[in-house]
């Protein structure tokens, strides 16, 4: 009995692999879920989220310096030795030109006070508050950028794992094919209808496929663990990846994103916000040349005596209060503020250069992704035809062997060519999906897949 055609059409096999049902105890994981999980649980995302919280507190801190400042002071002082002062002796009836030593004060002094300070005008404070809001917005953009970068890495790793899984499915199908041939040829050898060399060739081919499959299993396991680590998912979680590498949406993505649109790209938004921060910093130092005006008021209560026993004596207590405004106007600071202002201006120019370079990089990424999409879509059509031809060649080689006019080498060569055609198709398809991810990333729309 000769082996019959038992290899499924490659695209049907790929489709069957796509719709695998998760086993019990496994967590279904599509690309959207993986990205959502990573954008919530990744360590860098959590750190960036805390920076946003710190930004909110920075706003409160800057506003607080312009609100009323109310406080209470109290102290008790003991003077073991009172300070001695010299006064003209003639004040006490002594000769002119001489001095008399006198000690002023008491051994015990106590005081308490309550004070109020309120800023009335400060241009530096106003610019500082504006800057704090801008810093908070900056942290929010950094959070969005972090999510976008994490989603980008997870998406690429997800499709790399799926490519390996698809390759595994093809290897398993080819291995079953070779095993069937090996059993058939072994029986033929026992009947004297095949040579020992034919059997050994199939045995070597089977061993090679089994070894390749084991290595691929190891790689898939490591790639899945790396994906879970990138998502910050517990490494002992069993997952089944439900999205596949397919040609779906490739034409649609190509048509929708032929023209670059970087308005939503967080890399550029972060740099623009950074320029705004340096602009506000420059204006804040410029505002330092303006005077500031504040209101103050305090009420004080004092006690003085030479002994603590007199603490309750009413005549030893006194009080006084003050109300006023304070004007502070800088005159000369050795060009300190001007140096700070110039530094902020130079920092802003540096970020402007970064912004131009980042925009050029995004344009390059966009153009490369479009070029890859267009070129590989054409290649994909050729590879589909190549698979069909390779399947036909394999069928012919199989029939020739059955009829005794072909040999096992011809059959194995045809099987190897078919497997190579299938692998090439998967590789190009994976490159297309990665180009699609690059295109979405360049246009700042990748995180929309995870919403």
mmCIF file of C-alpha atoms in Angstrom, residues 3-368:
data_model
loop_
_atom_site.group_PDB
_atom_site.id
_atom_site.type_symbol
_atom_site.label_atom_id
_atom_site.label_comp_id
_atom_site.label_asym_id
_atom_site.label_seq_id
_atom_site.Cartn_x
_atom_site.Cartn_y
_atom_site.Cartn_z
ATOM 1 C CA UNK A 3 1.112 6.611 0.839
ATOM 2 C CA UNK A 4 -1.730 8.781 -0.335
ATOM 3 C CA UNK A 5 -2.095 12.550 -0.412
ATOM 4 C CA UNK A 6 -2.766 13.493 3.220
ATOM 5 C CA UNK A 7 -1.301 17.003 3.503
ATOM 6 C CA UNK A 8 -3.964 19.715 3.955
ATOM 7 C CA UNK A 9 -3.883 22.861 1.889
ATOM 8 C CA UNK A 10 -1.594 25.262 3.727
ATOM 9 C CA UNK A 11 -4.033 28.163 4.036
ATOM 10 C CA UNK A 12 -6.736 25.840 5.384
ATOM 11 C CA UNK A 13 -4.271 24.528 7.936
ATOM 12 C CA UNK A 14 -3.395 28.072 8.952
ATOM 13 C CA UNK A 15 -7.097 28.887 9.326
ATOM 14 C CA UNK A 16 -7.631 25.801 11.466
ATOM 15 C CA UNK A 17 -4.756 26.879 13.674
ATOM 16 C CA UNK A 18 -6.251 30.392 13.974
ATOM 17 C CA UNK A 19 -9.530 29.227 15.514
ATOM 18 C CA UNK A 20 -8.024 27.039 18.245
ATOM 19 C CA UNK A 21 -10.221 26.844 21.351
ATOM 20 C CA UNK A 22 -8.550 27.462 24.711
ATOM 21 C CA UNK A 23 -8.103 24.407 26.898
ATOM 22 C CA UNK A 24 -9.426 24.257 30.447
ATOM 23 C CA UNK A 25 -7.331 26.344 32.801
ATOM 24 C CA UNK A 26 -5.854 28.497 30.058
ATOM 25 C CA UNK A 27 -6.433 32.246 29.816
ATOM 26 C CA UNK A 28 -7.540 33.458 26.353
ATOM 27 C CA UNK A 29 -5.344 36.357 25.290
ATOM 28 C CA UNK A 30 -5.987 38.391 22.164
ATOM 29 C CA UNK A 31 -3.849 41.340 21.116
ATOM 30 C CA UNK A 32 -6.285 43.924 22.480
ATOM 31 C CA UNK A 33 -6.392 42.256 25.898
ATOM 32 C CA UNK A 34 -2.606 41.912 25.986
ATOM 33 C CA UNK A 35 -2.146 45.604 25.227
ATOM 34 C CA UNK A 36 -4.784 46.660 27.771
ATOM 35 C CA UNK A 37 -3.176 44.499 30.442
ATOM 36 C CA UNK A 38 0.293 45.883 29.728
ATOM 37 C CA UNK A 39 -0.913 49.505 29.607
ATOM 38 C CA UNK A 40 -2.392 49.013 33.084
ATOM 39 C CA UNK A 41 0.085 46.751 34.859
ATOM 40 C CA UNK A 42 3.498 47.409 33.326
ATOM 41 C CA UNK A 43 5.966 48.729 35.906
ATOM 42 C CA UNK A 44 6.916 51.746 33.786
ATOM 43 C CA UNK A 45 3.253 52.639 33.286
ATOM 44 C CA UNK A 46 2.619 52.455 37.026
ATOM 45 C CA UNK A 47 5.687 54.591 37.698
ATOM 46 C CA UNK A 48 4.535 57.171 35.133
ATOM 47 C CA UNK A 49 1.061 57.181 36.715
ATOM 48 C CA UNK A 50 2.628 58.034 40.073
ATOM 49 C CA UNK A 51 4.483 60.900 38.397
ATOM 50 C CA UNK A 52 1.085 62.256 37.328
ATOM 51 C CA UNK A 53 -0.045 62.108 40.961
ATOM 52 C CA UNK A 54 3.125 63.939 41.981
ATOM 53 C CA UNK A 55 2.347 66.540 39.315
ATOM 54 C CA UNK A 56 -1.042 67.202 40.911
ATOM 55 C CA UNK A 57 0.643 67.716 44.262
ATOM 56 C CA UNK A 58 3.121 70.095 42.624
ATOM 57 C CA UNK A 59 0.181 72.239 41.482
ATOM 58 C CA UNK A 60 -1.200 72.305 45.027
ATOM 59 C CA UNK A 61 2.242 73.173 46.355
ATOM 60 C CA UNK A 62 2.704 76.122 43.998
ATOM 61 C CA UNK A 63 -0.783 77.485 44.702
ATOM 62 C CA UNK A 64 -0.281 77.104 48.458
ATOM 63 C CA UNK A 65 2.545 79.640 48.541
ATOM 64 C CA UNK A 66 0.094 82.343 47.440
ATOM 65 C CA UNK A 67 -2.574 81.530 50.042
ATOM 66 C CA UNK A 68 -2.728 83.055 53.559
ATOM 67 C CA UNK A 69 0.033 81.795 55.841
ATOM 68 C CA UNK A 70 -1.100 81.679 59.478
ATOM 69 C CA UNK A 71 1.010 80.429 62.371
ATOM 70 C CA UNK A 72 1.693 80.622 66.076
ATOM 71 C CA UNK A 73 5.046 81.110 67.828
ATOM 72 C CA UNK A 74 5.801 80.645 71.511
ATOM 73 C CA UNK A 75 9.032 80.587 73.507
ATOM 74 C CA UNK A 76 10.392 80.729 77.049
ATOM 75 C CA UNK A 77 13.929 82.068 77.627
ATOM 76 C CA UNK A 78 16.041 81.966 80.800
ATOM 77 C CA UNK A 79 18.972 84.396 81.045
ATOM 78 C CA UNK A 80 21.397 83.202 83.757
ATOM 79 C CA UNK A 81 23.549 86.275 83.213
ATOM 80 C CA UNK A 82 22.029 89.464 81.941
ATOM 81 C CA UNK A 83 23.858 91.517 79.373
ATOM 82 C CA UNK A 84 25.716 94.561 80.710
ATOM 83 C CA UNK A 85 25.463 97.925 78.967
ATOM 84 C CA UNK A 86 27.437 101.140 79.523
ATOM 85 C CA UNK A 87 25.575 104.422 79.915
ATOM 86 C CA UNK A 88 26.949 107.929 80.699
ATOM 87 C CA UNK A 89 27.507 108.314 84.479
ATOM 88 C CA UNK A 90 26.124 111.845 84.403
ATOM 89 C CA UNK A 91 22.644 110.302 83.885
ATOM 90 C CA UNK A 92 22.887 109.180 87.488
ATOM 91 C CA UNK A 93 24.628 112.293 88.889
ATOM 92 C CA UNK A 94 28.166 111.128 88.219
ATOM 93 C CA UNK A 95 31.005 113.045 86.605
ATOM 94 C CA UNK A 96 30.826 113.775 82.905
ATOM 95 C CA UNK A 97 32.910 111.627 80.623
ATOM 96 C CA UNK A 98 32.559 108.484 82.719
ATOM 97 C CA UNK A 99 30.237 105.481 82.244
ATOM 98 C CA UNK A 100 28.121 103.412 84.537
ATOM 99 C CA UNK A 101 27.626 99.628 84.045
ATOM 100 C CA UNK A 102 23.970 98.638 84.100
ATOM 101 C CA UNK A 103 22.200 95.326 83.431
ATOM 102 C CA UNK A 104 18.957 95.560 81.518
ATOM 103 C CA UNK A 105 16.184 92.972 81.296
ATOM 104 C CA UNK A 106 14.946 90.096 83.410
ATOM 105 C CA UNK A 107 16.132 86.559 83.988
ATOM 106 C CA UNK A 108 12.956 85.063 82.568
ATOM 107 C CA UNK A 109 11.250 86.071 79.316
ATOM 108 C CA UNK A 110 8.284 84.415 77.672
ATOM 109 C CA UNK A 111 6.418 85.321 74.526
ATOM 110 C CA UNK A 112 3.720 84.035 72.217
ATOM 111 C CA UNK A 113 2.414 85.416 68.963
ATOM 112 C CA UNK A 114 0.068 84.699 66.105
ATOM 113 C CA UNK A 115 0.888 85.947 62.633
ATOM 114 C CA UNK A 116 -0.721 86.269 59.223
ATOM 115 C CA UNK A 117 1.094 86.770 55.910
ATOM 116 C CA UNK A 118 -0.727 87.183 52.612
ATOM 117 C CA UNK A 119 0.849 87.727 49.226
ATOM 118 C CA UNK A 120 -0.875 90.548 47.351
ATOM 119 C CA UNK A 121 1.101 90.528 44.120
ATOM 120 C CA UNK A 122 3.958 88.434 42.742
ATOM 121 C CA UNK A 123 4.463 87.888 39.034
ATOM 122 C CA UNK A 124 6.970 85.148 39.834
ATOM 123 C CA UNK A 125 4.259 83.279 41.747
ATOM 124 C CA UNK A 126 1.792 83.622 38.881
ATOM 125 C CA UNK A 127 4.305 82.200 36.403
ATOM 126 C CA UNK A 128 5.168 79.430 38.855
ATOM 127 C CA UNK A 129 1.528 78.350 39.090
ATOM 128 C CA UNK A 130 1.224 78.288 35.301
ATOM 129 C CA UNK A 131 4.413 76.250 35.113
ATOM 130 C CA UNK A 132 3.134 73.732 37.668
ATOM 131 C CA UNK A 133 0.002 73.110 35.589
ATOM 132 C CA UNK A 134 2.223 72.680 32.525
ATOM 133 C CA UNK A 135 4.403 70.188 34.425
ATOM 134 C CA UNK A 136 1.305 68.200 35.360
ATOM 135 C CA UNK A 137 0.241 68.125 31.706
ATOM 136 C CA UNK A 138 3.778 67.033 30.792
ATOM 137 C CA UNK A 139 3.561 64.062 33.170
ATOM 138 C CA UNK A 140 0.215 63.080 31.656
ATOM 139 C CA UNK A 141 1.752 63.075 28.184
ATOM 140 C CA UNK A 142 4.703 61.028 29.443
ATOM 141 C CA UNK A 143 2.186 58.516 30.812
ATOM 142 C CA UNK A 144 0.479 58.328 27.419
ATOM 143 C CA UNK A 145 3.849 57.919 25.692
ATOM 144 C CA UNK A 146 4.838 55.167 28.118
ATOM 145 C CA UNK A 147 1.600 53.322 27.403
ATOM 146 C CA UNK A 148 2.189 53.711 23.670
ATOM 147 C CA UNK A 149 5.748 52.384 23.897
ATOM 148 C CA UNK A 150 4.663 49.448 26.062
ATOM 149 C CA UNK A 151 1.806 48.619 23.684
ATOM 150 C CA UNK A 152 4.215 48.767 20.735
ATOM 151 C CA UNK A 153 6.629 46.280 22.297
ATOM 152 C CA UNK A 154 3.832 43.957 23.419
ATOM 153 C CA UNK A 155 2.227 43.994 19.957
ATOM 154 C CA UNK A 156 5.517 43.080 18.285
ATOM 155 C CA UNK A 157 6.212 40.302 20.777
ATOM 156 C CA UNK A 158 2.656 38.999 20.445
ATOM 157 C CA UNK A 159 2.986 38.567 16.683
ATOM 158 C CA UNK A 160 6.458 37.066 17.019
ATOM 159 C CA UNK A 161 4.999 34.374 19.269
ATOM 160 C CA UNK A 162 2.117 33.843 16.862
ATOM 161 C CA UNK A 163 4.537 33.463 13.961
ATOM 162 C CA UNK A 164 6.400 30.764 15.872
ATOM 163 C CA UNK A 165 3.133 29.018 16.731
ATOM 164 C CA UNK A 166 2.096 29.056 13.087
ATOM 165 C CA UNK A 167 5.478 27.622 12.126
ATOM 166 C CA UNK A 168 4.974 24.928 14.748
ATOM 167 C CA UNK A 169 1.629 23.998 13.222
ATOM 168 C CA UNK A 170 3.255 23.568 9.817
ATOM 169 C CA UNK A 171 6.120 21.532 11.278
ATOM 170 C CA UNK A 172 3.686 19.246 13.088
ATOM 171 C CA UNK A 173 1.720 18.672 9.883
ATOM 172 C CA UNK A 174 4.904 17.916 7.953
ATOM 173 C CA UNK A 175 6.110 15.608 10.706
ATOM 174 C CA UNK A 176 2.865 13.628 10.555
ATOM 175 C CA UNK A 177 3.310 13.445 6.798
ATOM 176 C CA UNK A 178 6.840 12.055 7.117
ATOM 177 C CA UNK A 179 5.775 9.628 9.858
ATOM 178 C CA UNK A 180 3.076 8.264 7.565
ATOM 179 C CA UNK A 181 5.603 7.872 4.766
ATOM 180 C CA UNK A 182 8.062 6.199 7.116
ATOM 181 C CA UNK A 183 5.506 3.597 8.227
ATOM 182 C CA UNK A 184 4.471 2.877 4.641
ATOM 183 C CA UNK A 185 8.031 2.647 3.300
ATOM 184 C CA UNK A 186 9.050 0.456 6.245
ATOM 185 C CA UNK A 187 6.308 -2.051 5.337
ATOM 186 C CA UNK A 188 7.394 -1.901 1.710
ATOM 187 C CA UNK A 189 10.979 -2.584 2.793
ATOM 188 C CA UNK A 190 9.816 -5.669 4.705
ATOM 189 C CA UNK A 191 8.081 -6.829 1.525
ATOM 190 C CA UNK A 192 11.157 -6.112 -0.584
ATOM 191 C CA UNK A 193 9.474 -3.226 -2.398
ATOM 192 C CA UNK A 194 11.719 -0.495 -1.002
ATOM 193 C CA UNK A 195 15.374 -0.125 -0.155
ATOM 194 C CA UNK A 196 16.979 0.282 3.229
ATOM 195 C CA UNK A 197 18.334 3.635 2.055
ATOM 196 C CA UNK A 198 14.770 4.880 1.472
ATOM 197 C CA UNK A 199 13.823 3.921 5.020
ATOM 198 C CA UNK A 200 16.913 5.533 6.506
ATOM 199 C CA UNK A 201 16.390 8.761 4.573
ATOM 200 C CA UNK A 202 12.871 9.050 5.980
ATOM 201 C CA UNK A 203 14.152 8.180 9.433
ATOM 202 C CA UNK A 204 16.716 10.999 9.233
ATOM 203 C CA UNK A 205 14.071 13.410 7.923
ATOM 204 C CA UNK A 206 11.727 12.462 10.773
ATOM 205 C CA UNK A 207 14.482 12.955 13.352
ATOM 206 C CA UNK A 208 15.388 16.356 11.903
ATOM 207 C CA UNK A 209 11.768 17.509 12.020
ATOM 208 C CA UNK A 210 11.340 16.264 15.597
ATOM 209 C CA UNK A 211 14.519 18.088 16.659
ATOM 210 C CA UNK A 212 13.403 21.275 14.926
ATOM 211 C CA UNK A 213 10.008 20.992 16.607
ATOM 212 C CA UNK A 214 11.567 20.569 20.063
ATOM 213 C CA UNK A 215 13.762 23.624 19.540
ATOM 214 C CA UNK A 216 10.760 25.614 18.352
ATOM 215 C CA UNK A 217 8.740 24.518 21.402
ATOM 216 C CA UNK A 218 11.532 25.799 23.637
ATOM 217 C CA UNK A 219 11.654 29.111 21.770
ATOM 218 C CA UNK A 220 7.867 29.524 21.965
ATOM 219 C CA UNK A 221 7.928 28.862 25.699
ATOM 220 C CA UNK A 222 10.652 31.447 26.223
ATOM 221 C CA UNK A 223 8.915 33.960 23.935
ATOM 222 C CA UNK A 224 5.624 33.529 25.823
ATOM 223 C CA UNK A 225 7.391 34.078 29.143
ATOM 224 C CA UNK A 226 9.048 37.192 27.729
ATOM 225 C CA UNK A 227 5.642 38.440 26.564
ATOM 226 C CA UNK A 228 4.117 37.877 30.004
ATOM 227 C CA UNK A 229 7.071 39.662 31.593
ATOM 228 C CA UNK A 230 6.589 42.611 29.231
ATOM 229 C CA UNK A 231 2.925 42.718 30.271
ATOM 230 C CA UNK A 232 3.839 42.305 33.968
ATOM 231 C CA UNK A 233 1.618 39.215 34.028
ATOM 232 C CA UNK A 234 2.454 36.407 36.503
ATOM 233 C CA UNK A 235 4.805 34.033 34.701
ATOM 234 C CA UNK A 236 2.899 30.959 35.894
ATOM 235 C CA UNK A 237 -0.268 32.090 34.069
ATOM 236 C CA UNK A 238 -1.198 29.670 31.289
ATOM 237 C CA UNK A 239 -2.283 31.613 28.209
ATOM 238 C CA UNK A 240 -3.693 30.746 24.811
ATOM 239 C CA UNK A 241 -3.221 33.434 22.200
ATOM 240 C CA UNK A 242 -6.407 33.825 20.178
ATOM 241 C CA UNK A 243 -5.422 36.459 17.611
ATOM 242 C CA UNK A 244 -3.533 35.263 14.581
ATOM 243 C CA UNK A 245 -1.201 36.336 11.847
ATOM 244 C CA UNK A 246 -3.604 36.791 8.962
ATOM 245 C CA UNK A 247 -4.045 39.010 5.925
ATOM 246 C CA UNK A 248 -7.176 40.612 7.376
ATOM 247 C CA UNK A 249 -7.217 44.459 7.432
ATOM 248 C CA UNK A 250 -3.886 44.844 5.618
ATOM 249 C CA UNK A 251 -5.417 46.571 2.593
ATOM 250 C CA UNK A 252 -7.641 48.666 4.869
ATOM 251 C CA UNK A 253 -4.745 49.882 7.011
ATOM 252 C CA UNK A 254 -2.728 50.710 3.899
ATOM 253 C CA UNK A 255 -5.534 52.856 2.467
ATOM 254 C CA UNK A 256 -6.372 54.634 5.724
ATOM 255 C CA UNK A 257 -2.821 55.603 6.596
ATOM 256 C CA UNK A 258 -1.070 56.363 3.345
ATOM 257 C CA UNK A 259 -0.744 59.993 4.422
ATOM 258 C CA UNK A 260 1.279 60.652 7.593
ATOM 259 C CA UNK A 261 -0.713 62.105 10.488
ATOM 260 C CA UNK A 262 1.421 62.772 13.527
ATOM 261 C CA UNK A 263 -0.953 65.014 15.475
ATOM 262 C CA UNK A 264 -1.667 62.218 17.969
ATOM 263 C CA UNK A 265 1.946 61.081 18.287
ATOM 264 C CA UNK A 266 2.920 61.389 21.939
ATOM 265 C CA UNK A 267 6.654 61.618 21.193
ATOM 266 C CA UNK A 268 6.056 64.963 19.499
ATOM 267 C CA UNK A 269 3.479 66.104 22.048
ATOM 268 C CA UNK A 270 5.919 65.442 24.908
ATOM 269 C CA UNK A 271 8.654 67.480 23.216
ATOM 270 C CA UNK A 272 6.255 70.338 22.460
ATOM 271 C CA UNK A 273 5.137 70.386 26.085
ATOM 272 C CA UNK A 274 8.772 70.364 27.177
ATOM 273 C CA UNK A 275 9.384 73.433 25.010
ATOM 274 C CA UNK A 276 6.418 75.100 26.695
ATOM 275 C CA UNK A 277 7.921 74.332 30.105
ATOM 276 C CA UNK A 278 11.233 75.940 29.197
ATOM 277 C CA UNK A 279 9.364 78.939 27.785
ATOM 278 C CA UNK A 280 7.502 79.335 31.080
ATOM 279 C CA UNK A 281 10.759 78.918 32.983
ATOM 280 C CA UNK A 282 12.317 81.698 30.914
ATOM 281 C CA UNK A 283 9.347 83.963 31.617
ATOM 282 C CA UNK A 284 9.417 83.073 35.317
ATOM 283 C CA UNK A 285 12.998 84.288 35.673
ATOM 284 C CA UNK A 286 12.101 87.393 33.682
ATOM 285 C CA UNK A 287 9.236 87.995 36.118
ATOM 286 C CA UNK A 288 11.762 88.003 38.960
ATOM 287 C CA UNK A 289 12.655 91.591 38.025
ATOM 288 C CA UNK A 290 9.174 92.777 39.042
ATOM 289 C CA UNK A 291 8.509 93.878 42.648
ATOM 290 C CA UNK A 292 6.310 91.842 44.969
ATOM 291 C CA UNK A 293 3.803 93.114 47.526
ATOM 292 C CA UNK A 294 2.538 91.315 50.625
ATOM 293 C CA UNK A 295 0.370 92.015 53.672
ATOM 294 C CA UNK A 296 1.353 91.017 57.200
ATOM 295 C CA UNK A 297 -0.208 91.203 60.650
ATOM 296 C CA UNK A 298 0.799 89.820 64.046
ATOM 297 C CA UNK A 299 -0.320 89.938 67.655
ATOM 298 C CA UNK A 300 2.237 89.332 70.449
ATOM 299 C CA UNK A 301 1.926 88.623 74.176
ATOM 300 C CA UNK A 302 5.028 88.823 76.445
ATOM 301 C CA UNK A 303 5.910 88.014 80.041
ATOM 302 C CA UNK A 304 9.040 89.178 81.912
ATOM 303 C CA UNK A 305 10.201 88.397 85.453
ATOM 304 C CA UNK A 306 13.260 87.431 87.462
ATOM 305 C CA UNK A 307 11.538 84.380 88.952
ATOM 306 C CA UNK A 308 9.119 81.755 87.692
ATOM 307 C CA UNK A 309 7.065 82.380 90.806
ATOM 308 C CA UNK A 310 5.977 85.671 89.247
ATOM 309 C CA UNK A 311 4.535 83.896 86.164
ATOM 310 C CA UNK A 312 0.960 84.643 87.150
ATOM 311 C CA UNK A 313 1.565 88.223 88.167
ATOM 312 C CA UNK A 314 -0.527 90.460 85.957
ATOM 313 C CA UNK A 315 1.820 93.432 85.829
ATOM 314 C CA UNK A 316 4.547 91.284 84.235
ATOM 315 C CA UNK A 317 2.466 90.689 81.097
ATOM 316 C CA UNK A 318 2.193 92.971 78.079
ATOM 317 C CA UNK A 319 1.003 92.785 74.498
ATOM 318 C CA UNK A 320 1.503 94.549 71.201
ATOM 319 C CA UNK A 321 0.406 94.083 67.570
ATOM 320 C CA UNK A 322 1.477 95.073 64.051
ATOM 321 C CA UNK A 323 -0.278 95.448 60.703
ATOM 322 C CA UNK A 324 1.426 96.472 57.483
ATOM 323 C CA UNK A 325 2.390 95.850 53.896
ATOM 324 C CA UNK A 326 5.801 94.864 52.590
ATOM 325 C CA UNK A 327 7.210 95.785 49.194
ATOM 326 C CA UNK A 328 10.246 93.926 47.868
ATOM 327 C CA UNK A 329 11.952 95.160 44.721
ATOM 328 C CA UNK A 330 15.128 93.543 43.355
ATOM 329 C CA UNK A 331 17.804 95.961 42.188
ATOM 330 C CA UNK A 332 20.926 93.970 41.331
ATOM 331 C CA UNK A 333 21.654 90.256 41.750
ATOM 332 C CA UNK A 334 24.931 89.923 39.882
ATOM 333 C CA UNK A 335 23.074 88.872 36.689
ATOM 334 C CA UNK A 336 21.882 85.650 38.380
ATOM 335 C CA UNK A 337 18.326 85.804 37.022
ATOM 336 C CA UNK A 338 19.541 86.768 33.565
ATOM 337 C CA UNK A 339 21.829 83.728 33.485
ATOM 338 C CA UNK A 340 18.930 81.472 34.484
ATOM 339 C CA UNK A 341 16.706 83.035 31.825
ATOM 340 C CA UNK A 342 19.334 82.530 29.127
ATOM 341 C CA UNK A 343 19.790 78.899 30.194
ATOM 342 C CA UNK A 344 16.041 78.259 29.878
ATOM 343 C CA UNK A 345 16.063 79.845 26.429
ATOM 344 C CA UNK A 346 18.957 77.616 25.307
ATOM 345 C CA UNK A 347 17.197 74.534 26.690
ATOM 346 C CA UNK A 348 14.132 75.464 24.657
ATOM 347 C CA UNK A 349 16.226 75.698 21.493
ATOM 348 C CA UNK A 350 17.749 72.283 22.214
ATOM 349 C CA UNK A 351 14.309 70.715 22.522
ATOM 350 C CA UNK A 352 13.317 72.402 19.263
ATOM 351 C CA UNK A 353 16.179 70.581 17.537
ATOM 352 C CA UNK A 354 15.053 67.309 19.148
ATOM 353 C CA UNK A 355 11.523 67.952 17.917
ATOM 354 C CA UNK A 356 12.649 68.423 14.317
ATOM 355 C CA UNK A 357 14.742 65.249 14.492
ATOM 356 C CA UNK A 358 11.905 63.245 16.047
ATOM 357 C CA UNK A 359 9.512 64.399 13.329
ATOM 358 C CA UNK A 360 11.976 63.324 10.640
ATOM 359 C CA UNK A 361 12.335 59.947 12.356
ATOM 360 C CA UNK A 362 8.571 59.438 12.421
ATOM 361 C CA UNK A 363 8.325 60.337 8.750
ATOM 362 C CA UNK A 364 11.028 57.761 8.006
ATOM 363 C CA UNK A 365 9.263 55.113 10.093
ATOM 364 C CA UNK A 366 5.984 55.875 8.332
ATOM 365 C CA UNK A 367 7.493 55.734 4.849
ATOM 366 C CA UNK A 368 9.371 52.501 5.600
#
